[in-house]
Short mmCIF file of C-alpha atoms in Angstrom, two decimals:
data_model
loop_
_atom_site.label_atom_id
_atom_site.label_comp_id
_atom_site.label_asym_id
_atom_site.label_seq_id
_atom_site.Cartn_x
_atom_site.Cartn_y
_atom_site.Cartn_z
CA MET A 1 63.92 141.77 97.12
CA GLY A 2 64.53 138.52 98.86
CA PRO A 3 68.21 137.76 99.36
CA GLY A 4 69.36 134.99 101.63
CA SER A 5 67.60 131.87 102.84
CA GLY A 6 64.10 133.34 102.91
CA SER A 7 61.38 133.27 100.34
CA GLY A 8 58.75 135.45 98.81
CA SER A 9 56.94 136.55 95.72
CA GLY A 10 56.25 139.82 94.04
CA LEU A 11 56.04 141.85 90.85
CA GLY A 12 52.88 139.91 90.15
CA SER A 13 50.29 142.66 89.89
CA GLY A 14 49.75 144.64 86.75
CA PRO A 15 48.39 144.27 83.22
CA ARG A 16 48.38 141.08 81.19
CA GLY A 17 51.88 140.36 80.01
CA SER A 18 53.54 141.25 83.29
CA TRP A 19 55.49 138.66 85.26
CA ARG A 20 54.52 136.84 88.44
CA THR A 21 57.64 135.86 90.37
CA HIS A 22 58.59 133.78 93.37
CA GLY A 23 61.91 132.97 94.99
CA ILE A 24 62.99 130.59 97.71
CA SER A 25 66.29 129.43 99.20
CA VAL A 26 66.67 126.52 101.60
CA GLU A 27 69.73 125.31 103.44
CA GLY A 28 71.21 122.00 102.32
CA TYR A 29 71.33 118.86 104.43
CA ARG A 30 74.91 119.41 105.58
CA HIS A 31 74.18 122.99 106.62
CA ARG A 32 71.01 121.95 108.48
CA ARG A 33 72.93 119.22 110.30
CA GLU A 34 75.78 121.58 111.25
CA GLY A 35 73.65 124.64 111.97
CA VAL A 36 75.30 126.65 109.18
CA PRO A 37 73.20 129.39 107.50
CA CYS A 38 72.20 129.08 103.87
CA GLN A 39 74.94 130.51 101.64
CA ASP A 40 72.69 130.96 98.59
CA ALA A 41 70.85 134.20 97.87
CA TRP A 42 68.30 135.56 95.42
CA ALA A 43 66.85 138.96 94.64
CA GLU A 44 64.52 140.67 92.18
CA ALA A 45 63.91 144.23 91.05
CA ALA A 46 61.60 145.98 88.60
CA THR A 47 61.81 149.31 86.84
CA GLY A 48 59.99 151.27 84.16
CA PRO A 49 56.31 152.02 83.48
CA GLU A 50 53.68 149.27 83.67
CA HIS A 51 53.44 149.03 79.86
CA ALA A 52 57.22 148.58 79.50
CA ARG A 53 58.27 146.92 82.74
CA VAL A 54 61.77 145.48 83.11
CA VAL A 55 62.18 142.74 85.72
CA VAL A 56 65.62 141.60 86.88
CA LEU A 57 66.17 138.27 88.65
CA ALA A 58 69.42 137.12 90.24
CA VAL A 59 70.66 134.07 92.15
CA ALA A 60 74.05 133.47 93.74
CA ASP A 61 75.85 130.63 95.51
CA GLY A 62 78.52 131.60 98.01
CA ALA A 63 81.62 129.40 98.02
CA GLY A 64 81.29 127.14 101.03
CA SER A 65 85.02 127.19 101.73
CA ARG A 66 85.18 130.99 102.08
CA PRO A 67 84.50 132.69 105.45
CA GLN A 68 82.23 135.44 104.08
CA SER A 69 80.41 133.50 101.38
CA GLU A 70 76.95 134.16 102.85
CA VAL A 71 77.65 137.90 102.81
CA GLY A 72 79.12 137.69 99.31
CA SER A 73 76.12 135.97 97.73
CA ALA A 74 73.69 138.45 99.28
CA LEU A 75 75.80 141.40 98.11
CA ALA A 76 76.11 139.97 94.59
CA VAL A 77 72.37 139.67 94.01
CA ARG A 78 71.68 143.13 95.48
CA LEU A 79 74.24 144.75 93.21
CA ALA A 80 73.13 142.76 90.17
CA THR A 81 69.46 143.64 90.46
CA ALA A 82 70.24 147.31 91.10
CA TYR A 83 72.77 147.71 88.28
CA PHE A 84 70.87 145.71 85.66
CA ALA A 85 67.57 147.42 86.45
CA GLU A 86 69.22 150.82 86.06
CA ARG A 87 71.17 150.03 82.89
CA ILE A 88 68.52 148.01 81.06
CA GLY A 89 65.74 150.32 82.16
CA ALA A 90 67.60 153.28 80.67
CA THR A 91 67.99 151.73 77.21
CA ARG A 92 65.40 151.47 74.45
CA LEU A 93 66.96 148.38 72.93
CA PHE A 94 64.35 146.62 70.77
CA ALA A 95 61.74 149.15 71.90
CA ASN A 96 60.80 149.75 68.26
CA GLY A 97 59.98 146.08 67.83
CA SER A 98 62.73 145.47 65.24
CA GLY A 99 63.85 142.54 67.33
CA GLY A 100 65.88 140.48 64.92
CA ALA A 101 68.53 142.85 63.70
CA ALA A 102 72.04 141.48 64.22
CA THR A 103 73.24 144.86 65.40
CA ASP A 104 70.55 144.83 68.09
CA GLY A 105 71.66 141.37 69.21
CA GLU A 106 75.27 142.49 69.40
CA ALA A 107 74.20 145.56 71.38
CA ALA A 108 72.25 143.39 73.82
CA HIS A 109 75.21 141.06 74.42
CA ALA A 110 77.48 144.06 74.93
CA LEU A 111 75.04 145.69 77.35
CA LEU A 112 74.64 142.50 79.37
CA GLY A 113 78.38 141.80 79.49
CA ASP A 114 79.37 145.38 80.31
CA THR A 115 76.79 145.61 83.10
CA PHE A 116 77.96 142.32 84.56
CA LEU A 117 81.51 143.67 84.62
CA GLU A 118 80.28 146.81 86.39
CA VAL A 119 78.65 144.61 89.03
CA ARG A 120 81.89 142.67 89.45
CA ASP A 121 83.97 145.85 89.75
CA GLU A 122 81.67 147.24 92.44
CA PHE A 123 81.64 143.88 94.24
CA LEU A 124 85.45 143.82 94.30
CA ARG A 125 85.57 147.43 95.47
CA ARG A 126 83.18 146.89 98.35
CA THR A 127 84.62 143.59 99.55
CA GLY A 128 88.15 145.00 99.29
CA GLU A 129 87.45 148.06 101.44
CA ASN A 130 89.48 148.58 104.62
CA GLY A 131 91.97 145.89 103.68
CA GLY A 132 89.34 143.23 103.02
CA ARG A 133 89.99 140.18 100.83
CA PRO A 134 87.42 139.84 98.01
CA ASP A 135 88.17 136.12 97.74
CA ASP A 136 86.71 135.68 101.22
CA PHE A 137 83.34 136.67 99.69
CA ALA A 138 83.57 134.42 96.61
CA THR A 139 80.25 133.61 94.95
CA THR A 140 78.71 132.63 91.65
CA LEU A 141 76.13 134.91 90.02
CA THR A 142 73.38 134.30 87.47
CA VAL A 143 71.14 137.11 86.18
CA VAL A 144 68.06 137.11 83.95
CA VAL A 145 66.53 140.30 82.53
CA LEU A 146 62.87 140.19 81.48
CA ALA A 147 62.49 143.18 79.16
CA PRO A 148 59.30 143.96 77.20
CA THR A 149 60.47 142.40 73.91
CA TRP A 150 63.52 140.34 74.84
CA ILE A 151 65.06 138.24 77.61
CA GLY A 152 68.68 138.68 78.63
CA TYR A 153 70.94 136.28 80.50
CA ALA A 154 74.37 136.76 82.05
CA SER A 155 76.19 134.37 84.34
CA VAL A 156 79.48 133.30 85.82
CA GLY A 157 79.89 130.06 87.74
CA ASP A 158 77.65 127.01 87.84
CA GLY A 159 74.22 128.56 88.27
CA PHE A 160 71.76 127.94 85.44
CA ALA A 161 68.53 129.16 83.87
CA ILE A 162 65.76 127.33 82.03
CA LEU A 163 63.38 129.10 79.66
CA ARG A 164 59.86 127.94 78.83
CA ALA A 165 58.95 128.95 75.28
CA GLY A 166 56.63 127.40 72.74
CA ALA A 167 54.87 124.05 72.77
CA ASP A 168 54.80 120.77 70.87
CA GLY A 169 51.35 119.27 70.64
CA GLY A 170 50.28 121.25 73.67
CA THR A 171 53.33 120.19 75.72
CA PRO A 172 55.53 123.10 76.85
CA LEU A 173 59.07 123.23 75.50
CA TYR A 174 61.96 124.00 77.85
CA HIS A 175 65.34 125.39 76.84
CA LEU A 176 68.54 125.36 78.88
CA LEU A 177 70.38 128.66 78.52
CA PRO A 178 74.12 128.29 77.77
CA GLN A 179 76.38 126.47 80.18
CA PRO A 180 80.19 126.67 80.38
CA GLU A 181 82.12 124.20 78.28
CA SER A 182 83.79 122.78 81.38
CA ALA A 183 80.54 122.20 83.30
CA SER A 184 80.51 118.88 85.14
CA GLU A 185 77.65 117.29 87.01
CA TYR A 186 79.70 116.48 90.10
CA SER A 187 82.66 118.84 89.88
CA ASN A 188 83.39 121.05 92.89
CA GLU A 189 85.35 123.49 90.74
CA THR A 190 83.76 126.60 89.37
CA VAL A 191 84.56 130.21 88.47
CA PHE A 192 83.50 132.84 90.97
CA LEU A 193 82.71 136.53 90.62
CA THR A 194 86.02 137.22 92.38
CA SER A 195 88.09 134.86 90.21
CA ARG A 196 90.82 136.55 88.18
CA GLU A 197 89.61 134.79 85.04
CA ALA A 198 85.93 135.64 85.62
CA PRO A 199 85.66 138.28 82.83
CA ARG A 200 86.46 135.74 80.10
CA TRP A 201 84.03 133.18 81.55
CA ILE A 202 80.98 135.46 81.66
CA ARG A 203 78.24 133.95 79.49
CA THR A 204 75.56 136.10 77.92
CA GLU A 205 72.50 135.31 75.84
CA CYS A 206 69.74 137.39 74.26
CA VAL A 207 66.42 135.66 73.51
CA LEU A 208 63.83 137.13 71.16
CA ASP A 209 60.81 134.84 71.37
CA PRO A 210 57.25 136.12 71.84
CA ASP A 211 56.25 132.65 73.07
CA ALA A 212 58.60 132.80 76.08
CA ASP A 213 56.34 132.75 79.11
CA GLY A 214 58.38 131.25 81.93
CA VAL A 215 61.90 131.23 83.31
CA LEU A 216 63.55 129.61 86.30
CA LEU A 217 66.97 130.34 87.77
CA SER A 218 68.83 128.16 90.22
CA THR A 219 72.13 127.56 91.90
CA ASP A 220 73.93 124.27 91.32
CA GLY A 221 72.16 122.60 94.24
CA LEU A 222 69.34 121.72 91.84
CA ALA A 223 71.49 120.93 88.79
CA GLN A 224 71.09 117.16 89.02
CA ALA A 225 67.31 117.41 89.43
CA ALA A 226 66.62 120.12 86.85
CA ILE A 227 69.03 119.12 84.07
CA SER A 228 69.71 115.94 82.11
CA TRP A 229 73.43 115.16 81.85
CA PHE A 230 75.49 113.12 79.43
CA GLY A 231 79.21 112.52 79.74
CA GLY A 232 79.47 115.09 82.52
CA ARG A 233 77.88 117.82 80.39
CA ALA A 234 74.54 119.55 80.78
CA VAL A 235 72.33 118.54 77.84
CA ASP A 236 68.64 119.36 78.30
CA PRO A 237 66.22 120.53 80.97
CA ASN A 238 64.44 117.85 82.96
CA LYS A 239 60.89 118.43 81.65
CA SER A 240 59.11 116.76 84.54
CA PHE A 241 60.98 118.85 87.12
CA ALA A 242 60.43 122.11 85.23
CA THR A 243 56.74 121.39 84.76
CA ALA A 244 56.34 120.58 88.45
CA VAL A 245 58.00 123.74 89.75
CA PHE A 246 56.21 126.03 87.27
CA ARG A 247 52.79 124.51 88.07
CA SER A 248 52.23 126.20 91.43
CA LEU A 249 53.23 129.59 90.02
CA ASP A 250 51.04 129.23 86.92
CA ASN A 251 48.08 128.18 89.05
CA PRO A 252 48.63 129.28 92.63
CA GLY A 253 46.45 127.67 95.27
CA PRO A 254 44.12 129.53 97.61
CA ASP A 255 46.72 129.57 100.38
CA PRO A 256 50.11 131.04 99.33
CA ARG A 257 51.67 129.79 102.55
CA ALA A 258 50.67 126.21 101.72
CA ASP A 259 52.23 126.56 98.25
CA GLU A 260 55.38 127.92 99.88
CA GLU A 261 55.60 125.11 102.38
CA ALA A 262 55.03 122.48 99.69
CA LEU A 263 57.84 123.89 97.55
CA ALA A 264 60.22 124.13 100.52
CA ALA A 265 59.40 120.53 101.42
CA LEU A 266 60.20 119.45 97.85
CA LEU A 267 63.57 121.22 97.92
CA ARG A 268 64.41 119.62 101.28
CA SER A 269 63.09 116.19 100.30
CA ASP A 270 65.19 113.06 100.65
CA ARG A 271 64.89 112.51 96.90
CA LEU A 272 66.52 115.84 96.01
CA THR A 273 68.97 115.68 98.91
CA ALA A 274 70.18 112.31 97.63
CA LEU A 275 71.04 113.99 94.33
CA ASN A 276 72.74 117.01 95.91
CA ALA A 277 73.06 117.96 99.60
CA ASP A 278 73.99 121.60 98.92
CA ASP A 279 71.86 124.67 99.55
CA LYS A 280 69.10 125.06 96.97
CA THR A 281 67.64 128.19 95.41
CA LEU A 282 64.76 128.43 92.98
CA LEU A 283 63.66 131.75 91.47
CA ARG A 284 60.75 131.53 89.00
CA ALA A 285 58.79 133.91 86.81
CA VAL A 286 55.74 133.30 84.60
CA ARG A 287 53.75 135.65 82.41
CA THR A 288 50.32 136.53 83.75
#
């Protein structure tokens, strides 16, 4: 796992069809200037045998106005990866390859939503211990499950995920997984894991697409760079950005440290900072 402002990669060894992953978080311009730690976090976990591996990815963005947001985001991704790996790993949903049955889709949405609620309940329990105030730990949370025959998504807040699946004339196609109706490119308002209304704002999605071979998750610090907007609403992925950030994971260079430094430099660049000065997290996975 790699929560916090660090970086790393893993889950990359194994048979063809497994997932190579990499995550990185960098502090935003304002936090660098003020000496404030990064309040984003990411984590990953894997479970199951090599031929039926389940990989869970999670990113979180602690609310900058809350005193324990850095702790809250790190706790959220740890709980999410642990709970989703356990629950999804224990089910045989779609294991028979049926894939398209409506009842299976309904079961997947229910499993994703119920597990997300379990994560929230445990988060509230832990942050409320000894008279604590859960709102002090407020954070968003976005989770992607990479199961053998399906991809699951569950999120609350303004994090997002982009899926790479299929191609048009040899050009990869990118798909933005569902965003909240009230999403706004520049809004500072969002729903947090601790928000009273969070259960009704949890978004889930189940993708059954054998051509899906890449996914990226991010906090809202990269929303303006990674997504095209119209009328304050997220419309489509930014193809050039997605292609650029997948490239080094699809074809890693001879020096992983150089790849890491190049990606960190991109996330801290003046160009991206001009779009959004917040902390930035990028968690990617590609099929090997």
